mmCIF file of the C-alpha atoms, coordinates in Angstrom:
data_MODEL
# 
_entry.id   MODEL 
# 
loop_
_atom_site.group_PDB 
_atom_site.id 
_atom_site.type_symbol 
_atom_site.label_atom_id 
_atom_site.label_alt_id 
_atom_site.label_comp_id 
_atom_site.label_asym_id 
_atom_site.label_entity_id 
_atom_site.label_seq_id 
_atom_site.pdbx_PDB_ins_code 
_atom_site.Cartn_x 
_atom_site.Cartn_y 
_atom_site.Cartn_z 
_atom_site.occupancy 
_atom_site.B_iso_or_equiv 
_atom_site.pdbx_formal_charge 
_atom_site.auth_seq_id 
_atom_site.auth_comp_id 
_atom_site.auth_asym_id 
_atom_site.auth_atom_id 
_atom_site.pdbx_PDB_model_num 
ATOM 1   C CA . UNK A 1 1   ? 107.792 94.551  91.358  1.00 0.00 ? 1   UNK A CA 1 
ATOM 2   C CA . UNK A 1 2   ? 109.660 97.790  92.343  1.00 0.00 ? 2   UNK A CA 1 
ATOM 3   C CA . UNK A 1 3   ? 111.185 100.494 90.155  1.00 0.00 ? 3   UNK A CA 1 
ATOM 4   C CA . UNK A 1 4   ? 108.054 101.710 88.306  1.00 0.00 ? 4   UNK A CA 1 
ATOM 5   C CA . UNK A 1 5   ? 108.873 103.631 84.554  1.00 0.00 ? 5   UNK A CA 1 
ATOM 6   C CA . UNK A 1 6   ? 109.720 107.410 86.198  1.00 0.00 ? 6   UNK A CA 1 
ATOM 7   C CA . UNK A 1 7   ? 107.394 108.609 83.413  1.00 0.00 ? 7   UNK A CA 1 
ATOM 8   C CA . UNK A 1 8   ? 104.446 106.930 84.721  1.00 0.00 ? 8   UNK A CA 1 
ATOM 9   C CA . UNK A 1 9   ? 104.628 109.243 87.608  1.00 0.00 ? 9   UNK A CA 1 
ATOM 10  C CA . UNK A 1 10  ? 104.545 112.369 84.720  1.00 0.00 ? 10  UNK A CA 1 
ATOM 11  C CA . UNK A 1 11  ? 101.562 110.640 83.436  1.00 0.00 ? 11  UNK A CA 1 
ATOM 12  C CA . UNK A 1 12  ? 99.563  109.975 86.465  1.00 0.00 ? 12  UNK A CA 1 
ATOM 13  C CA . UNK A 1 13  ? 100.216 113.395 87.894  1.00 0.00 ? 13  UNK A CA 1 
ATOM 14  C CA . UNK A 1 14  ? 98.827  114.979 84.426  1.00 0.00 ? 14  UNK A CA 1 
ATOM 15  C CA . UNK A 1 15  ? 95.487  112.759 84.993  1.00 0.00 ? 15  UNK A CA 1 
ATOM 16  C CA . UNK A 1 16  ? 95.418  114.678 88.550  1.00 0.00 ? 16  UNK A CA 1 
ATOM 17  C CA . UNK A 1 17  ? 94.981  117.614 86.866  1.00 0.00 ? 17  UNK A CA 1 
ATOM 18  C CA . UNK A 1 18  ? 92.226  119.648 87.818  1.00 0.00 ? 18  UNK A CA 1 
ATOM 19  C CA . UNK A 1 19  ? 89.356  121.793 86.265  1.00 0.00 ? 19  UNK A CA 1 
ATOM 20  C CA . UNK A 1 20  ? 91.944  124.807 87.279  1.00 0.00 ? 20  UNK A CA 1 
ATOM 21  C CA . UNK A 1 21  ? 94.407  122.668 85.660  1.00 0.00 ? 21  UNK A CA 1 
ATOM 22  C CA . UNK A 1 22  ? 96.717  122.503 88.774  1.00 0.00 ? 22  UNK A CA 1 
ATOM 23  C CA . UNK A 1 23  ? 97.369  119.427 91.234  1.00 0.00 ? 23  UNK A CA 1 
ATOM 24  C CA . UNK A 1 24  ? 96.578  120.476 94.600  1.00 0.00 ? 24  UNK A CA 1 
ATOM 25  C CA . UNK A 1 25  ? 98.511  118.782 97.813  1.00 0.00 ? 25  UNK A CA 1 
ATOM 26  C CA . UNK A 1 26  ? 95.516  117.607 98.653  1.00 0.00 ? 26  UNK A CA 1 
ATOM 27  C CA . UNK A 1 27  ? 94.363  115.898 95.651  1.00 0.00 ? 27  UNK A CA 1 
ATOM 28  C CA . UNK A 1 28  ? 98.426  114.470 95.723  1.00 0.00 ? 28  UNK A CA 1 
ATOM 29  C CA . UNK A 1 29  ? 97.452  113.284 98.883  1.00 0.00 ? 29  UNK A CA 1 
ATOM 30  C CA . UNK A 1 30  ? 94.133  111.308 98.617  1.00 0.00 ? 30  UNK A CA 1 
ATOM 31  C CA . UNK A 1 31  ? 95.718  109.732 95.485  1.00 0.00 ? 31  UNK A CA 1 
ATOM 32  C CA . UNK A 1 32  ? 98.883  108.680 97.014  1.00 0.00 ? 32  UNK A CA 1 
ATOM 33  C CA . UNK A 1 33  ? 97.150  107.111 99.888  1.00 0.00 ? 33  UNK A CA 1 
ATOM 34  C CA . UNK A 1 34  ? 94.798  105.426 97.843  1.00 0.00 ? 34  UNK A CA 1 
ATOM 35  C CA . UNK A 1 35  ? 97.532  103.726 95.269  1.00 0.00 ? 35  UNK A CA 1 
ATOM 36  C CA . UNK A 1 36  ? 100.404 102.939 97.481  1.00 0.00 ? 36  UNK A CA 1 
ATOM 37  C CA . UNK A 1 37  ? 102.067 102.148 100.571 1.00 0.00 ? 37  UNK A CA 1 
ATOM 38  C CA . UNK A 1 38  ? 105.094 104.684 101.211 1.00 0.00 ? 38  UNK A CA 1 
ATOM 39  C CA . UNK A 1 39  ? 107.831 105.243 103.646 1.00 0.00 ? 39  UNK A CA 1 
ATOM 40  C CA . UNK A 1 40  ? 107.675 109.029 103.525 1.00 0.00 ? 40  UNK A CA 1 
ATOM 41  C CA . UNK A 1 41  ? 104.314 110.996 103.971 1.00 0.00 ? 41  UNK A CA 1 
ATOM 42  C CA . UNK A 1 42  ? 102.579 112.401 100.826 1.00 0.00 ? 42  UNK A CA 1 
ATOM 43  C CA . UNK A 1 43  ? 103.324 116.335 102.295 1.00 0.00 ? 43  UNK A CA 1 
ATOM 44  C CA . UNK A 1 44  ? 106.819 115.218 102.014 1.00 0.00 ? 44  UNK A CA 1 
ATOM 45  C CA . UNK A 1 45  ? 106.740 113.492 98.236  1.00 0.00 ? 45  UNK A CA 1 
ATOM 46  C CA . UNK A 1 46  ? 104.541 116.860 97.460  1.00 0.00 ? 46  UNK A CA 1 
ATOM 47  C CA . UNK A 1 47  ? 106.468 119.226 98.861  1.00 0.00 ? 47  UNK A CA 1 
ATOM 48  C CA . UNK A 1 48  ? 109.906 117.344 96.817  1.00 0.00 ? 48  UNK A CA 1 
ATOM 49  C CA . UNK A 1 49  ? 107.937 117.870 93.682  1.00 0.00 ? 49  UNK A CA 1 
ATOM 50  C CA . UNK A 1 50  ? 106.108 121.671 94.255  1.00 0.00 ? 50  UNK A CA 1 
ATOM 51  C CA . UNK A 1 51  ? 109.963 123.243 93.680  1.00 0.00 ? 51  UNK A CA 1 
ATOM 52  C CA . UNK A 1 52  ? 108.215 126.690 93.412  1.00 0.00 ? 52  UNK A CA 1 
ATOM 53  C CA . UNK A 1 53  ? 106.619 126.280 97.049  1.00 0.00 ? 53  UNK A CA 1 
ATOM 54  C CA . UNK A 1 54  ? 102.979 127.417 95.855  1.00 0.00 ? 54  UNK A CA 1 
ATOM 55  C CA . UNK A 1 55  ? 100.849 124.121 97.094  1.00 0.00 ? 55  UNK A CA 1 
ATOM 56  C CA . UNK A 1 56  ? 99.446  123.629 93.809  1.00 0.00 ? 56  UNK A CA 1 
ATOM 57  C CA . UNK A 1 57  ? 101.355 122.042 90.342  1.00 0.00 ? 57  UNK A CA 1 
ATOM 58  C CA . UNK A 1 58  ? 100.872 123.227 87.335  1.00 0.00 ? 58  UNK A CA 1 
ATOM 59  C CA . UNK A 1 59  ? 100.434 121.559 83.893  1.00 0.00 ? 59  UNK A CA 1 
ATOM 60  C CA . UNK A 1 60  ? 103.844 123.037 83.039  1.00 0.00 ? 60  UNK A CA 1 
ATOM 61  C CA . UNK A 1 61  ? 105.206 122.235 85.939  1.00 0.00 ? 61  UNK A CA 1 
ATOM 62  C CA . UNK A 1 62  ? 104.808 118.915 85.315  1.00 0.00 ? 62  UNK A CA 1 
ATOM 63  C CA . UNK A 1 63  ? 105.073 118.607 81.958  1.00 0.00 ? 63  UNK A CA 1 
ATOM 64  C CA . UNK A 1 64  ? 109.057 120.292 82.533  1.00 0.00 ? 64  UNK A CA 1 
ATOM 65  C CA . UNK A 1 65  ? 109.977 118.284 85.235  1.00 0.00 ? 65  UNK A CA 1 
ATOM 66  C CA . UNK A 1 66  ? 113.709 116.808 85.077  1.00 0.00 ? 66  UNK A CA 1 
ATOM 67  C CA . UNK A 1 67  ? 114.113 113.171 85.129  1.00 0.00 ? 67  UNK A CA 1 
ATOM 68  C CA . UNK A 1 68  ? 115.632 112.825 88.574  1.00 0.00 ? 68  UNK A CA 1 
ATOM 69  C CA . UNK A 1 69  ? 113.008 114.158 90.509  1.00 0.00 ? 69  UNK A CA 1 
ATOM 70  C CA . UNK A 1 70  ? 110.456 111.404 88.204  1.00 0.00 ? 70  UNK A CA 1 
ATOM 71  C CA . UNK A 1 71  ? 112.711 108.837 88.832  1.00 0.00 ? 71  UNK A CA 1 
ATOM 72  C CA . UNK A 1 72  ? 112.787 110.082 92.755  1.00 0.00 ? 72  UNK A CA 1 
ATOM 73  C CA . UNK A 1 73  ? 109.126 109.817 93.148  1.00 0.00 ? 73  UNK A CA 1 
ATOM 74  C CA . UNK A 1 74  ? 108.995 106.716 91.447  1.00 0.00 ? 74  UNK A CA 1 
ATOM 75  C CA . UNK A 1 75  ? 111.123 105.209 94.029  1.00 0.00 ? 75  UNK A CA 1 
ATOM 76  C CA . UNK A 1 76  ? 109.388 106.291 96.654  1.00 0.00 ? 76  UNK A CA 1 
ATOM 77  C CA . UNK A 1 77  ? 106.208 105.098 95.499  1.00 0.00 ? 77  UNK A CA 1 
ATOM 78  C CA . UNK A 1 78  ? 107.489 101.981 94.106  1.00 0.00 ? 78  UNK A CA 1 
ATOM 79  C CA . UNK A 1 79  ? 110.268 101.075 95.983  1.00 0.00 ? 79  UNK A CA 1 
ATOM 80  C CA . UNK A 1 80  ? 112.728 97.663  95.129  1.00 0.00 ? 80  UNK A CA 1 
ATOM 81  C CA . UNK A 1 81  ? 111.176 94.495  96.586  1.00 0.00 ? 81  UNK A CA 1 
ATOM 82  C CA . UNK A 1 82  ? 113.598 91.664  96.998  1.00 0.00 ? 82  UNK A CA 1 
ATOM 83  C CA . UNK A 1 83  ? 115.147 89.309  99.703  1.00 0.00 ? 83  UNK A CA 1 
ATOM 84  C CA . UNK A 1 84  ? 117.537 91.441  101.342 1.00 0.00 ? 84  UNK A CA 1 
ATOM 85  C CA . UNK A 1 85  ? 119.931 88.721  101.290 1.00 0.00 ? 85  UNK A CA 1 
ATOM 86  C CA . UNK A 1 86  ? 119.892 88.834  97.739  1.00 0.00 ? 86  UNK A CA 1 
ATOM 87  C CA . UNK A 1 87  ? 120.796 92.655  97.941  1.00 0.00 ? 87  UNK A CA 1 
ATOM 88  C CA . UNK A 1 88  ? 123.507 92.057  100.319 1.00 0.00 ? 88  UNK A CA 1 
ATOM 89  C CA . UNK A 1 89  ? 125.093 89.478  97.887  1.00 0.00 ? 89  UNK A CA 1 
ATOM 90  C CA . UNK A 1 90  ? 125.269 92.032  95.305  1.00 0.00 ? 90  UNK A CA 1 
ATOM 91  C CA . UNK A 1 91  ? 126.733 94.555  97.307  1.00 0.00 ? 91  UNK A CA 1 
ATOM 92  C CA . UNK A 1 92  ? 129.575 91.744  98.853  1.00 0.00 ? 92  UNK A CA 1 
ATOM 93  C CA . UNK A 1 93  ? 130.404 90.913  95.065  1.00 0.00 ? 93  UNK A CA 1 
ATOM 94  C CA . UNK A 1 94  ? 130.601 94.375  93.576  1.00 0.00 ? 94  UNK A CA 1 
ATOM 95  C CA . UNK A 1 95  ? 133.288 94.815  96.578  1.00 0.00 ? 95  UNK A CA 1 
ATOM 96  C CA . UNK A 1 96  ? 137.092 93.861  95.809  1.00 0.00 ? 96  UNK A CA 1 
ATOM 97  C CA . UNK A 1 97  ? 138.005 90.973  97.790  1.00 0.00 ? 97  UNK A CA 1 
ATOM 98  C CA . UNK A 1 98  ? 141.342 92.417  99.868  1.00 0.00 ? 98  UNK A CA 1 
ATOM 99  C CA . UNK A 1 99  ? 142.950 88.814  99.331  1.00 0.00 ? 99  UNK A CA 1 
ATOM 100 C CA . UNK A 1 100 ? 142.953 89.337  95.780  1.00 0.00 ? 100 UNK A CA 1 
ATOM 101 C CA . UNK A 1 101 ? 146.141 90.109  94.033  1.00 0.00 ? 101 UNK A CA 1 
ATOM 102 C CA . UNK A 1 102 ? 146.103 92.293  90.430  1.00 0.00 ? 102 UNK A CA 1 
# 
């Protein structure tokens, strides 16, 4: 799979939402390990999204969050999956060949 829609991330963070109405770290945590297998702990992932440094998000905070740090996330928690072969061919023939002549 790989690449999941950056507003699913908006979404699932709202249904973390609390009686306070606030995502906790910890609660970020426990539902990060429970969905996904990540390169980068879920302190760091929180900490990238928690821009005000509180430990908690807020409904607004989430509901106002720019696109980039979504599409971030999503990344992280859904990263590419491919041969890397297949990568590395992509790469090689988005490079100009030095033999060619304009």
């Amino acid at each position: 799979m790989g690449y999941m829609n950056p507003e699913q991330v908006r979404m699932d963070l709202r249904l973390m939402l609390n009686e306070e109405k606030v995502v906790t770290s910890e609660s970020f945590r426990a539902f990060i390990l429970y969905g996904a297998e990540i390169d980068v702990s879920p302190e760091e992932l929180f900490a990238a999204l928690d821009v005000h440094g509180r430990g908690y998000l807020t409904e607004d905070d989430i509901n106002t969050m720019p696109p980039d740090l979504l599409k971030t996330m999503a990344r992280a928690i859904d990263p590419p999956h491919g041969e890397p072969e297949v990568f590395q061919q992509l790469e090689e023939e988005a490079e100009p060949d030095e033999h060619d002549e304009l």
